[in-house]
XYZ file of C-alpha atoms in Angstrom:
714
model
C 32.049 45.958 -61.126
C 32.935 46.365 -57.861
C 29.561 48.208 -56.934
C 27.489 45.213 -58.994
C 29.393 42.545 -56.525
C 28.715 44.615 -53.823
C 24.920 44.596 -54.839
C 24.931 40.430 -54.889
C 27.124 40.770 -52.267
C 24.524 42.423 -50.382
C 21.640 40.576 -52.165
C 22.774 36.989 -50.764
C 23.854 37.545 -47.506
C 28.035 37.198 -49.484
C 31.150 38.065 -48.587
C 32.525 41.094 -51.856
C 35.359 38.873 -51.166
C 33.630 35.447 -52.176
C 31.529 37.139 -54.742
C 34.399 38.732 -56.560
C 36.611 35.585 -56.629
C 33.116 33.828 -57.943
C 32.785 36.184 -60.315
C 35.403 36.106 -61.369
C 36.627 32.555 -62.074
C 32.987 32.668 -63.912
C 33.735 35.444 -65.942
C 37.431 33.464 -66.605
C 35.308 30.519 -68.115
C 35.434 28.127 -65.089
C 31.408 25.660 -64.782
C 29.906 26.204 -61.606
C 30.952 21.762 -60.973
C 34.806 22.843 -61.010
C 34.255 26.109 -59.796
C 32.658 24.430 -56.154
C 34.869 21.800 -56.218
C 38.523 22.758 -57.207
C 38.132 26.083 -55.668
C 37.230 26.057 -52.228
C 39.795 28.352 -50.566
C 38.853 31.166 -53.157
C 35.235 31.233 -53.128
C 35.356 30.522 -49.066
C 33.915 26.907 -49.437
C 30.481 28.574 -51.584
C 29.018 25.241 -52.101
C 27.103 24.449 -56.326
C 23.835 25.645 -54.643
C 25.298 29.830 -53.145
C 28.073 29.866 -56.804
C 24.661 29.184 -59.013
C 22.722 32.092 -57.213
C 25.812 34.008 -57.286
C 25.882 33.201 -61.200
C 21.933 34.308 -61.342
C 22.279 37.354 -59.450
C 24.546 38.567 -60.844
C 22.869 38.356 -64.137
C 19.794 39.789 -62.410
C 21.523 42.605 -61.314
C 23.246 43.152 -64.142
C 20.382 43.515 -66.368
C 18.708 45.911 -63.933
C 22.021 48.459 -64.224
C 21.893 48.655 -67.526
C 18.540 48.937 -68.096
C 18.950 51.961 -65.394
C 21.581 53.282 -67.336
C 19.564 53.423 -70.422
C 16.684 55.168 -68.623
C 19.392 57.485 -67.097
C 19.764 58.223 -70.796
C 16.779 59.162 -72.179
C 15.073 61.614 -69.279
C 18.626 63.129 -69.745
C 17.932 63.396 -73.567
C 14.159 64.852 -73.256
C 16.035 67.483 -70.599
C 14.387 66.603 -67.523
C 17.155 64.558 -65.335
C 17.043 66.508 -62.172
C 19.715 66.066 -58.860
C 17.287 64.139 -56.634
C 15.884 61.870 -59.914
C 19.005 60.349 -60.507
C 20.077 59.424 -57.081
C 16.488 57.955 -57.066
C 17.410 55.630 -60.082
C 20.464 54.672 -58.859
C 19.266 53.722 -55.796
C 16.218 52.004 -56.809
C 17.042 48.434 -56.862
C 14.004 46.549 -58.189
C 12.880 47.118 -61.753
C 9.670 47.714 -60.752
C 11.024 50.659 -59.009
C 13.091 51.510 -62.397
C 9.822 51.253 -64.364
C 7.769 53.500 -61.938
C 10.285 56.613 -62.004
C 10.145 56.241 -66.092
C 6.913 56.061 -66.674
C 5.936 60.102 -66.750
C 8.963 60.017 -69.904
C 8.279 57.381 -71.361
C 6.963 57.925 -74.920
C 4.123 57.418 -75.166
C 1.661 55.607 -77.808
C -1.293 58.293 -78.943
C -3.623 58.447 -75.460
C -7.026 60.393 -74.822
C -4.840 62.778 -72.473
C -2.038 62.845 -76.153
C -5.278 64.370 -78.055
C -5.904 66.663 -75.038
C -2.572 67.777 -75.043
C -2.502 68.035 -78.675
C -5.715 70.148 -78.341
C -3.904 72.703 -75.830
C -5.598 71.164 -72.524
C -1.950 70.287 -70.519
C -2.304 74.678 -68.659
C -5.988 73.881 -67.711
C -5.056 70.745 -66.166
C -1.687 71.811 -64.311
C -3.611 74.566 -63.223
C -6.622 72.599 -61.759
C -4.067 70.391 -60.367
C -2.852 73.185 -58.466
C -6.070 73.281 -56.225
C -6.408 77.262 -55.944
C -9.052 77.336 -58.941
C -12.442 77.836 -57.630
C -14.898 78.937 -60.612
C -13.432 75.977 -63.344
C -17.055 76.896 -65.842
C -14.826 80.951 -66.154
C -11.759 79.096 -66.228
C -12.875 76.735 -68.897
C -14.448 78.983 -71.711
C -10.884 80.878 -71.877
C -10.091 77.135 -73.486
C -12.877 77.163 -75.633
C -12.433 77.759 -79.612
C -9.292 76.923 -79.776
C -7.235 73.936 -81.803
C -10.945 72.029 -82.391
C -11.636 72.490 -78.661
C -15.832 72.314 -79.519
C -17.363 72.794 -76.556
C -16.716 73.954 -72.001
C -17.099 70.162 -71.369
C -14.810 68.692 -74.048
C -12.253 71.485 -72.698
C -12.822 69.525 -69.423
C -12.838 65.908 -70.484
C -9.416 66.197 -71.981
C -8.734 68.063 -68.839
C -9.543 64.835 -66.642
C -7.680 62.364 -69.276
C -4.796 64.156 -68.890
C -5.116 64.293 -65.347
C -5.738 60.951 -65.206
C -2.893 60.092 -67.105
C -0.639 61.758 -64.447
C -2.450 59.527 -61.449
C -1.540 56.524 -63.573
C 1.854 57.925 -63.806
C 2.442 58.652 -60.294
C 4.926 55.680 -58.318
C 2.721 57.026 -55.595
C -0.032 56.292 -56.540
C 0.865 52.681 -58.143
C 2.410 51.757 -55.412
C -1.127 52.144 -53.704
C -2.800 50.467 -56.212
C -0.007 47.663 -56.368
C 0.158 46.907 -52.392
C -3.882 47.495 -51.715
C -4.467 44.225 -54.607
C -1.006 42.114 -53.311
C -2.831 42.555 -49.573
C -6.290 42.233 -50.354
C -7.361 41.039 -54.105
C -8.504 37.919 -55.153
C -8.551 35.535 -58.405
C -12.463 34.594 -59.524
C -12.941 31.945 -61.969
C -15.908 31.446 -63.980
C -17.624 29.352 -67.152
C -16.413 30.734 -70.013
C -20.010 32.043 -72.708
C -21.319 27.926 -73.243
C -18.612 25.940 -71.948
C -20.181 25.348 -68.267
C -21.034 21.786 -69.885
C -17.585 21.504 -71.686
C -15.828 22.249 -68.373
C -18.099 19.873 -66.442
C -16.962 17.139 -67.415
C -12.843 18.116 -68.066
C -9.750 17.617 -65.577
C -10.779 22.132 -64.149
C -13.992 21.243 -63.395
C -12.590 23.238 -59.858
C -12.954 25.921 -61.336
C -16.172 26.584 -62.343
C -16.996 28.130 -59.126
C -13.912 28.897 -57.871
C -11.974 32.074 -55.393
C -8.350 32.447 -53.993
C -6.569 35.308 -52.772
C -3.465 36.764 -54.180
C -1.774 35.911 -50.623
C -2.604 32.597 -50.835
C -3.041 31.743 -53.799
C -0.989 27.923 -54.877
C 0.993 27.699 -57.327
C -0.024 24.713 -59.062
C -3.627 25.424 -58.872
C -2.956 29.716 -60.865
C -1.080 26.981 -63.870
C -3.720 25.114 -64.188
C -6.506 27.867 -64.024
C -4.083 30.052 -66.714
C -4.268 26.766 -68.742
C -7.976 26.534 -68.332
C -8.230 30.007 -69.147
C -5.606 29.721 -71.498
C -7.673 26.996 -74.066
C -11.130 29.316 -73.339
C -12.808 27.191 -70.823
C -12.841 29.911 -67.745
C -13.458 33.605 -67.463
C -10.689 35.125 -64.509
C -11.088 38.386 -62.762
C -9.478 40.031 -60.052
C -11.689 41.439 -57.495
C -10.735 43.769 -54.133
C -14.638 43.655 -52.668
C -13.879 44.861 -49.145
C -11.165 47.803 -50.131
C -12.877 48.665 -53.915
C -14.544 52.245 -52.555
C -11.966 53.008 -50.598
C -9.262 52.206 -52.671
C -10.318 54.864 -55.314
C -10.815 57.484 -52.064
C -7.605 56.569 -50.948
C -5.206 57.518 -54.723
C -7.824 60.871 -54.731
C -6.934 62.191 -51.409
C -2.589 61.631 -51.437
C -2.225 63.112 -55.425
C -4.643 66.260 -54.724
C -2.884 68.407 -53.335
C -3.571 69.943 -49.998
C -5.766 72.644 -49.443
C -6.956 72.213 -52.313
C -10.162 74.331 -53.156
C -13.719 71.894 -53.174
C -14.112 71.846 -56.381
C -10.570 70.838 -57.256
C -11.142 68.155 -55.036
C -14.659 66.762 -56.984
C -12.444 67.399 -60.153
C -9.635 65.216 -59.925
C -11.270 62.765 -57.605
C -12.977 61.651 -60.493
C -9.801 61.636 -62.619
C -8.187 59.545 -60.811
C -11.467 57.485 -59.900
C -11.172 57.231 -64.219
C -7.481 56.427 -63.591
C -8.250 53.975 -61.261
C -10.409 51.489 -63.603
C -9.407 52.337 -67.263
C -5.429 52.221 -66.282
C -3.987 52.021 -62.890
C -6.188 48.927 -62.044
C -5.413 47.155 -65.220
C -1.972 47.155 -65.020
C -1.093 45.758 -61.527
C -3.312 43.007 -63.048
C -0.625 42.919 -65.449
C 2.252 42.938 -62.756
C 0.186 40.797 -60.359
C -0.802 38.201 -62.463
C 3.142 38.150 -63.826
C 4.309 38.004 -60.171
C 1.855 35.357 -59.231
C 3.320 33.204 -63.143
C 6.983 34.291 -62.307
C 6.939 32.577 -59.039
C 4.693 29.723 -59.705
C 7.177 28.640 -63.115
C 9.975 28.887 -60.258
C 8.146 26.467 -58.276
C 7.350 24.134 -60.378
C 11.032 24.761 -62.190
C 12.446 24.074 -58.916
C 9.646 21.006 -58.837
C 10.978 19.538 -62.076
C 14.406 20.027 -61.439
C 14.581 18.151 -58.380
C 12.833 15.716 -59.374
C 15.048 14.998 -62.186
C 17.963 14.927 -60.356
C 16.503 12.587 -57.701
C 15.793 10.186 -61.296
C 19.277 10.420 -62.114
C 21.125 9.960 -58.837
C 18.500 6.588 -59.160
C 21.041 3.699 -57.964
C 22.847 2.121 -60.856
C 22.403 -2.153 -60.821
C 25.927 -2.434 -61.386
C 27.581 -5.396 -62.958
C 24.327 -7.221 -62.935
C 23.682 -8.181 -67.074
C 20.001 -7.751 -67.407
C 16.535 -8.620 -69.476
C 14.709 -5.742 -70.069
C 11.449 -6.146 -71.373
C 8.959 -3.958 -73.444
C 5.449 -5.258 -72.633
C 2.384 -5.256 -75.144
C -0.944 -6.572 -76.279
C -1.150 -7.044 -79.699
C 2.429 -6.387 -81.052
C 4.245 -8.489 -78.173
C 6.724 -8.109 -75.809
C 9.479 -6.836 -76.966
C 12.614 -8.220 -75.547
C 16.843 -7.142 -75.510
C 19.874 -9.387 -73.644
C 22.806 -6.882 -72.020
C 25.415 -7.411 -70.675
C 26.948 -5.535 -67.401
C 28.004 -2.446 -69.220
C 24.865 -2.442 -71.557
C 25.627 -3.481 -74.625
C 22.570 -5.571 -76.675
C 23.677 -9.208 -77.012
C 20.566 -10.367 -78.708
C 16.488 -9.516 -79.398
C 13.305 -10.886 -79.620
C 9.659 -10.716 -79.329
C 7.505 -12.967 -77.136
C 3.838 -12.997 -76.602
C 3.064 -13.913 -72.788
C -0.909 -11.647 -73.040
C -3.935 -11.891 -74.819
C -5.133 -12.116 -76.635
C -2.020 -14.665 -78.370
C -1.198 -15.794 -74.477
C 1.628 -17.480 -75.554
C 2.759 -18.098 -72.171
C 4.826 -21.732 -72.183
C 6.677 -20.306 -75.730
C 7.485 -17.269 -73.839
C 8.726 -18.908 -70.780
C 10.881 -21.237 -73.471
C 12.281 -17.944 -74.907
C 13.322 -16.490 -72.228
C 14.628 -18.985 -70.038
C 17.063 -19.755 -73.426
C 18.174 -15.571 -73.422
C 18.910 -15.782 -69.298
C 20.525 -19.070 -69.608
C 22.676 -17.888 -72.654
C 23.759 -14.603 -71.482
C 24.219 -15.554 -68.266
C 21.470 -13.252 -67.850
C 20.541 -12.223 -63.508
C 18.470 -9.393 -63.163
C 15.092 -7.849 -65.253
C 14.129 -4.855 -66.166
C 10.193 -4.396 -67.172
C 8.432 -1.758 -68.440
C 5.530 0.246 -66.820
C 3.186 1.054 -69.828
C 0.381 -0.948 -71.310
C 0.230 -4.933 -70.443
C 3.078 -4.100 -67.562
C 0.867 -5.576 -65.296
C 0.288 -9.007 -66.942
C 3.280 -9.242 -68.173
C 5.135 -9.323 -64.248
C 2.083 -11.803 -63.612
C 3.357 -14.158 -66.380
C 7.140 -13.545 -64.866
C 6.489 -14.321 -61.323
C 4.342 -17.088 -62.149
C 7.367 -18.967 -63.991
C 9.742 -17.532 -61.798
C 12.486 -16.993 -64.341
C 14.424 -14.686 -61.867
C 13.308 -14.584 -57.682
C 11.426 -11.869 -57.497
C 13.980 -9.180 -56.267
C 15.652 -9.341 -59.910
C 12.403 -8.891 -61.188
C 12.367 -3.932 -61.363
C 9.950 -1.942 -62.566
C 11.377 1.096 -64.566
C 9.557 3.902 -65.988
C 8.473 4.041 -70.534
C 8.802 8.245 -69.753
C 10.747 9.290 -72.684
C 11.661 5.905 -73.807
C 10.417 6.238 -76.998
C 11.146 10.057 -77.621
C 14.636 8.240 -77.235
C 13.915 5.872 -79.619
C 12.844 7.717 -82.532
C 16.642 10.242 -81.658
C 19.045 10.280 -83.736
C 21.474 9.484 -80.765
C 19.393 6.223 -81.044
C 19.400 5.680 -84.517
C 23.570 6.841 -84.457
C 23.397 3.888 -81.774
C 21.512 1.203 -83.149
C 21.613 1.721 -87.104
C 20.444 -1.596 -87.974
C 17.231 -1.368 -85.172
C 14.070 -0.654 -84.884
C 12.683 1.866 -82.466
C 10.656 -1.119 -80.991
C 14.200 -3.225 -80.122
C 15.420 0.970 -78.927
C 13.145 1.005 -76.911
C 13.114 -1.943 -74.863
C 17.429 -1.500 -74.855
C 16.680 2.420 -73.641
C 14.435 0.620 -70.428
C 16.882 -2.426 -69.833
C 20.204 0.463 -69.374
C 18.021 2.375 -67.174
C 18.441 -0.359 -64.661
C 22.046 -0.767 -64.961
C 22.704 2.762 -65.148
C 19.794 5.605 -64.643
C 22.291 8.736 -65.072
C 23.868 7.627 -68.484
C 21.086 6.098 -69.768
C 19.193 9.549 -69.191
C 20.756 11.373 -70.527
C 19.900 10.855 -74.032
C 16.030 12.015 -73.258
C 14.788 15.881 -73.150
C 14.533 15.901 -70.000
C 10.920 17.021 -70.229
C 10.186 13.941 -71.881
C 10.765 11.574 -68.889
C 7.502 12.763 -67.215
C 7.877 13.958 -63.463
C 6.729 17.539 -62.594
C 3.779 19.991 -63.434
C 2.618 22.035 -65.954
C 6.336 22.036 -67.336
C 4.434 23.306 -70.828
C 3.394 25.997 -68.676
C 5.940 27.250 -67.580
C 9.213 29.515 -69.347
C 10.483 27.317 -71.547
C 13.506 28.978 -71.063
C 14.356 29.847 -67.695
C 12.872 25.544 -67.823
C 15.968 24.136 -69.904
C 18.251 26.655 -68.452
C 17.402 24.700 -64.889
C 17.288 21.151 -66.307
C 20.014 21.242 -68.366
C 21.681 22.452 -65.341
C 20.984 19.253 -63.133
C 22.010 17.040 -66.035
C 25.471 19.151 -66.255
C 25.770 18.654 -62.184
C 24.691 15.970 -61.677
C 27.052 13.572 -64.719
C 30.183 15.994 -63.394
C 29.096 14.804 -59.271
C 28.785 10.835 -60.355
C 32.282 11.657 -63.114
C 32.307 9.992 -66.360
C 34.297 7.127 -67.162
C 36.311 8.814 -70.269
C 36.786 4.926 -71.474
C 33.190 3.793 -71.735
C 31.264 6.813 -71.645
C 28.559 8.022 -74.425
C 29.035 11.082 -76.461
C 26.281 12.277 -74.784
C 27.339 12.101 -70.978
C 30.856 13.138 -71.635
C 28.923 16.915 -73.240
C 28.032 17.558 -70.134
C 30.850 17.520 -68.328
C 32.739 20.700 -67.023
C 34.137 22.435 -69.924
C 33.519 19.797 -72.403
C 30.283 20.059 -74.429
C 29.257 18.225 -77.331
C 31.913 19.483 -79.853
C 34.934 18.160 -77.801
C 32.218 15.148 -76.604
C 32.295 14.468 -80.057
C 36.384 14.891 -80.876
C 36.623 12.464 -77.591
C 35.052 9.890 -78.704
C 36.351 10.012 -82.480
C 39.805 10.081 -80.891
C 39.155 6.699 -78.597
C 37.744 4.930 -81.790
C 41.057 5.728 -83.811
C 43.246 5.142 -80.779
C 41.683 3.153 -78.476
C 41.758 4.104 -74.901
C 42.834 6.467 -72.750
C 45.870 4.953 -70.465
C 45.377 8.801 -68.240
C 43.652 12.034 -67.842
C 46.886 13.881 -69.742
C 46.257 11.880 -72.951
C 43.159 13.665 -73.008
C 45.633 16.934 -74.482
C 46.028 14.624 -77.555
C 41.874 15.069 -78.509
C 41.743 17.902 -80.949
C 40.616 20.982 -80.177
C 41.069 20.533 -76.650
C 43.504 22.984 -75.267
C 44.841 23.341 -71.582
C 41.875 25.604 -70.111
C 39.169 22.194 -71.189
C 41.401 20.168 -69.455
C 41.461 21.896 -66.898
C 38.272 22.010 -66.388
C 36.760 18.785 -66.988
C 39.899 16.513 -65.835
C 38.675 16.125 -62.108
C 35.653 14.811 -64.056
C 36.649 12.160 -66.009
C 37.790 8.955 -64.699
C 40.339 6.516 -66.306
C 40.005 3.436 -65.414
C 43.060 0.569 -65.385
C 45.281 3.341 -66.693
C 48.640 3.999 -66.025
C 47.784 6.492 -63.179
C 45.951 5.023 -60.268
C 44.482 9.039 -59.572
C 43.428 9.682 -62.898
C 40.054 6.869 -61.225
C 39.773 9.435 -58.552
C 38.074 12.849 -58.916
C 41.858 14.475 -57.775
C 42.775 16.889 -59.883
C 45.535 16.405 -62.052
C 46.567 20.170 -60.490
C 46.881 18.355 -57.201
C 48.711 15.927 -57.573
C 52.057 16.792 -56.431
C 50.487 17.392 -53.031
C 48.901 13.682 -53.214
C 53.292 12.829 -53.573
C 54.096 14.730 -51.354
C 52.175 13.326 -49.017
C 52.830 10.021 -49.304
C 56.608 11.499 -49.262
C 56.649 12.345 -45.819
C 54.722 9.057 -45.393
C 57.769 7.627 -46.906
C 55.440 5.460 -48.975
C 54.681 5.128 -52.815
C 51.639 7.414 -53.357
C 49.797 4.192 -54.869
C 49.601 3.086 -51.314
C 47.713 6.091 -49.990
C 44.406 5.237 -51.616
C 42.263 3.026 -49.615
C 44.863 2.839 -46.476
C 42.694 4.335 -43.562
C 45.251 3.917 -41.948
C 47.891 6.329 -43.198
C 45.468 8.624 -43.905
C 45.366 8.949 -40.238
C 48.054 9.755 -40.219
C 47.669 13.216 -42.471
C 47.351 16.492 -40.492
C 46.233 18.383 -43.487
C 45.565 22.016 -41.080
C 49.872 21.349 -40.355
C 50.157 20.729 -44.026
C 48.328 23.963 -45.155
C 50.385 25.867 -42.196
C 53.463 24.896 -43.865
C 52.119 26.076 -47.453
C 51.924 22.546 -49.173
C 48.293 23.428 -50.252
C 44.922 24.654 -49.247
C 43.075 23.151 -46.249
C 40.546 22.588 -48.093
C 41.177 20.626 -51.126
C 43.758 18.612 -48.977
C 40.125 17.945 -47.290
C 39.127 17.011 -50.186
C 42.461 14.800 -51.494
C 41.596 12.753 -48.477
C 38.821 12.385 -48.488
C 38.538 10.773 -52.053
C 42.339 8.799 -51.273
C 39.808 7.019 -48.883
C 37.544 5.457 -51.136
C 39.002 6.091 -54.670
C 36.821 6.161 -57.779
C 33.577 5.829 -55.217
C 29.916 6.668 -56.725
C 28.120 9.450 -54.648
C 25.258 6.946 -55.556
C 23.974 4.248 -53.868
C 24.599 0.873 -54.848
C 21.720 -0.575 -53.552
C 18.563 -0.552 -56.363
C 14.980 -0.812 -54.616
C 13.693 -3.846 -55.563
C 10.437 -3.870 -56.723
C 7.050 -4.214 -55.512
C 4.447 -6.990 -55.343
C 1.143 -4.828 -55.611
C -2.139 -5.955 -54.066
C -4.628 -4.876 -56.549
C -4.863 -5.698 -60.628
C -7.425 -3.090 -61.467
C -9.062 -0.099 -60.520
C -12.961 -2.179 -59.860
C -10.839 -3.810 -56.893
C -9.952 -0.653 -54.979
C -11.871 0.453 -51.907
C -12.199 2.804 -49.105
C -10.246 1.767 -46.218
C -7.577 -0.924 -47.927
C -4.302 -0.646 -47.213
C -2.258 -0.458 -50.675
C 2.037 -0.742 -51.216
C 2.951 1.354 -53.506
C 6.004 3.601 -55.529
C 6.228 6.710 -55.429
C 6.563 8.402 -58.583
C 5.995 11.686 -59.481
C 6.278 14.680 -56.957
C 4.340 17.481 -57.546
C 3.530 20.859 -55.878
C 0.124 19.915 -54.405
C 1.349 15.875 -53.301
C 2.569 12.319 -54.855
C 1.737 10.668 -56.890
C 1.799 6.733 -56.277
C 1.882 3.560 -58.513
C -0.317 0.990 -56.858
C 0.003 -1.769 -58.975
C -2.770 -0.311 -61.425
C -2.735 2.290 -64.966
C -4.183 4.776 -62.368
C -1.785 5.889 -60.488
C -3.273 6.927 -56.346
C -2.543 11.404 -55.275
C -1.037 11.397 -51.856
C -2.521 14.754 -51.590
C 0.514 16.740 -48.975
C -1.964 17.531 -46.186
C -1.945 13.327 -45.944
C 1.505 12.369 -45.849
C 2.419 13.725 -42.065
C 0.559 14.801 -39.140
C 3.112 17.332 -38.179
C 3.349 20.511 -40.655
C 4.511 19.611 -44.717
C 6.471 22.331 -46.540
C 7.421 19.931 -49.122
C 6.759 16.281 -50.745
C 10.421 16.097 -50.892
C 10.967 17.037 -47.277
C 8.570 13.541 -46.745
C 8.949 11.287 -50.297
C 11.216 10.502 -52.920
C 11.061 9.096 -56.490
C 10.971 5.260 -56.984
C 10.676 4.879 -52.708
C 8.158 2.275 -51.644
C 5.462 3.586 -49.446
C 2.138 1.282 -47.830
C -0.814 3.570 -48.073
C -4.343 3.678 -47.631
C -8.049 4.323 -50.137
C -9.773 7.260 -48.320
C -11.838 8.806 -51.489
C -12.775 7.231 -54.593
C -14.058 8.556 -57.542
C -15.489 6.099 -59.685
C -15.973 8.193 -62.415
C -13.104 10.911 -63.511
C -11.193 7.105 -61.636
C -9.166 9.658 -59.143
C -7.998 8.017 -55.878
C -6.927 9.601 -53.217
C -4.674 8.257 -51.027
C -3.024 8.704 -47.317
C 1.079 7.956 -46.165
C 0.885 4.984 -43.271
C 4.189 5.852 -41.918
């Protein structure tokens, strides 16, 4: 175990003590949010990112060690283990290295070399590989007629097959080929047979004649060309034109024994050339493809998770009573009134846009709802008829312009048809549920968006093309991280939101909601221990992230863990006040000497520093309280666009290659990464965030494909 922890520490550049502590806590059932927040003394203050890295690296190292153990056992069973091979296996630090060492001993399928060995031709191949043969034809005659070998040519072909397989299993040759491809290979795309016209009219038109080096292949382009290939639109191949011939020469030279005779050198060179084209190159190309895919997946998943984090941590519109609209043409605009907690007060349908265009009736209905329910903000979905409905709202002056917010509808339809929505609104149809979701996203984005499969929220790139297991793991972790960073009111949170709290999960979340329904609101965190199946361990993991507002213990509405309440009481005692005087009293808090208290053994210095910070802003929400106001679009249709126009916009998606900007029309504009700044930008997220209002300039318009290219005005 110490060896594994040491490998993790070395890979991450962390101390062995910190890695050992994190591993022990994880194995004991602690969650990453809990460890990063409440076990800083044990980990040396590692943050959530570092602890997550320890978790993932620990898993990878354990998988590597398990594979090494399997390979070692397999080679030992074959009677082929040597002290040198054992040492190399023990020292291997990658799966590729382990598999290269295992290749010569791995059980083989029936290959050409296998059939040659069955004919007794391996001794011939071994003799040639020694390099001392000067007359191969004479040597070969002794193998003709035995075990079905009909001719000298057949014997030589079999020996060549055996040498080719030996070459393909050579670790040094595989590394040479691997390094050559990584350094010099290019990926070339051509249209699939008979698909030229279809490709030209598709989003993949740029790959009709595409070439890029492996070293410089952008992750998003690789995922795109893979999708195009999977759809049968293009054919993809690798080329190493500049070093093609030299690679085979280098492979043969490396594989040929020193001082070999001319005939042996020529024979081995031919076999190695065959191995290169038939075995080595296809294998290495598969490796390169897998590596590119893994890297592209990682980038895409990181971007998706980053976008999701921004959405979940978007500013809530606290204390506002919301009029939410899901716009539409023929079926009308679905309208709901929500109180500040997102509870549904009333719902109806209006028809302010064509074909009915009942502007007077729609305005009258909305004014009645606004007055009856004291509504003071409008959430308008950004889907079909959004632009027209927004114009109606502004022209009727139903509310000030800065009280009208455009809200993304992505995933609202998924929520409205879900079990969660049916449970919340069993007597309402999907249109009403969708409108409620739009309004609640404005009131509290985190609480509402956790109800939707993250993949349906509509941010990121190529989410359906990446490893789905890794994507789900990353997105689930992101949701959990965000929920615990904000904290959850145990008396108002939905079952779904509670399920993401550290240590809770779906089953305990359902039990908490059921207990709350049967017994009323929780008055203290400690009361959670009365919830069926919520034991001491779950309480330890969850308590610090659950809030009890207005309960009998003021500290229950802070991020201070109950296990540290005694520290707060000791701080108060030393200041000569009661504990309830400390929250938000900076003059008192300034008198607390954390270092001195730590030296006296009152508590850990990092923990007490966090406690003081929490007491300065008790019950604080890490999200800002000021949501972005809606913007007024500068154009109403694609046809109004012109190169050189300067327009307002809102960033609604971030990818590896740029950001998509909502201009107030159906089509989004692309702000390519190259246009973001005159200085070098490593990632779009270095400059922009979702929901950010920007001023952009139209630099190109593709009228055929309705594509808009933008530059950013700073």
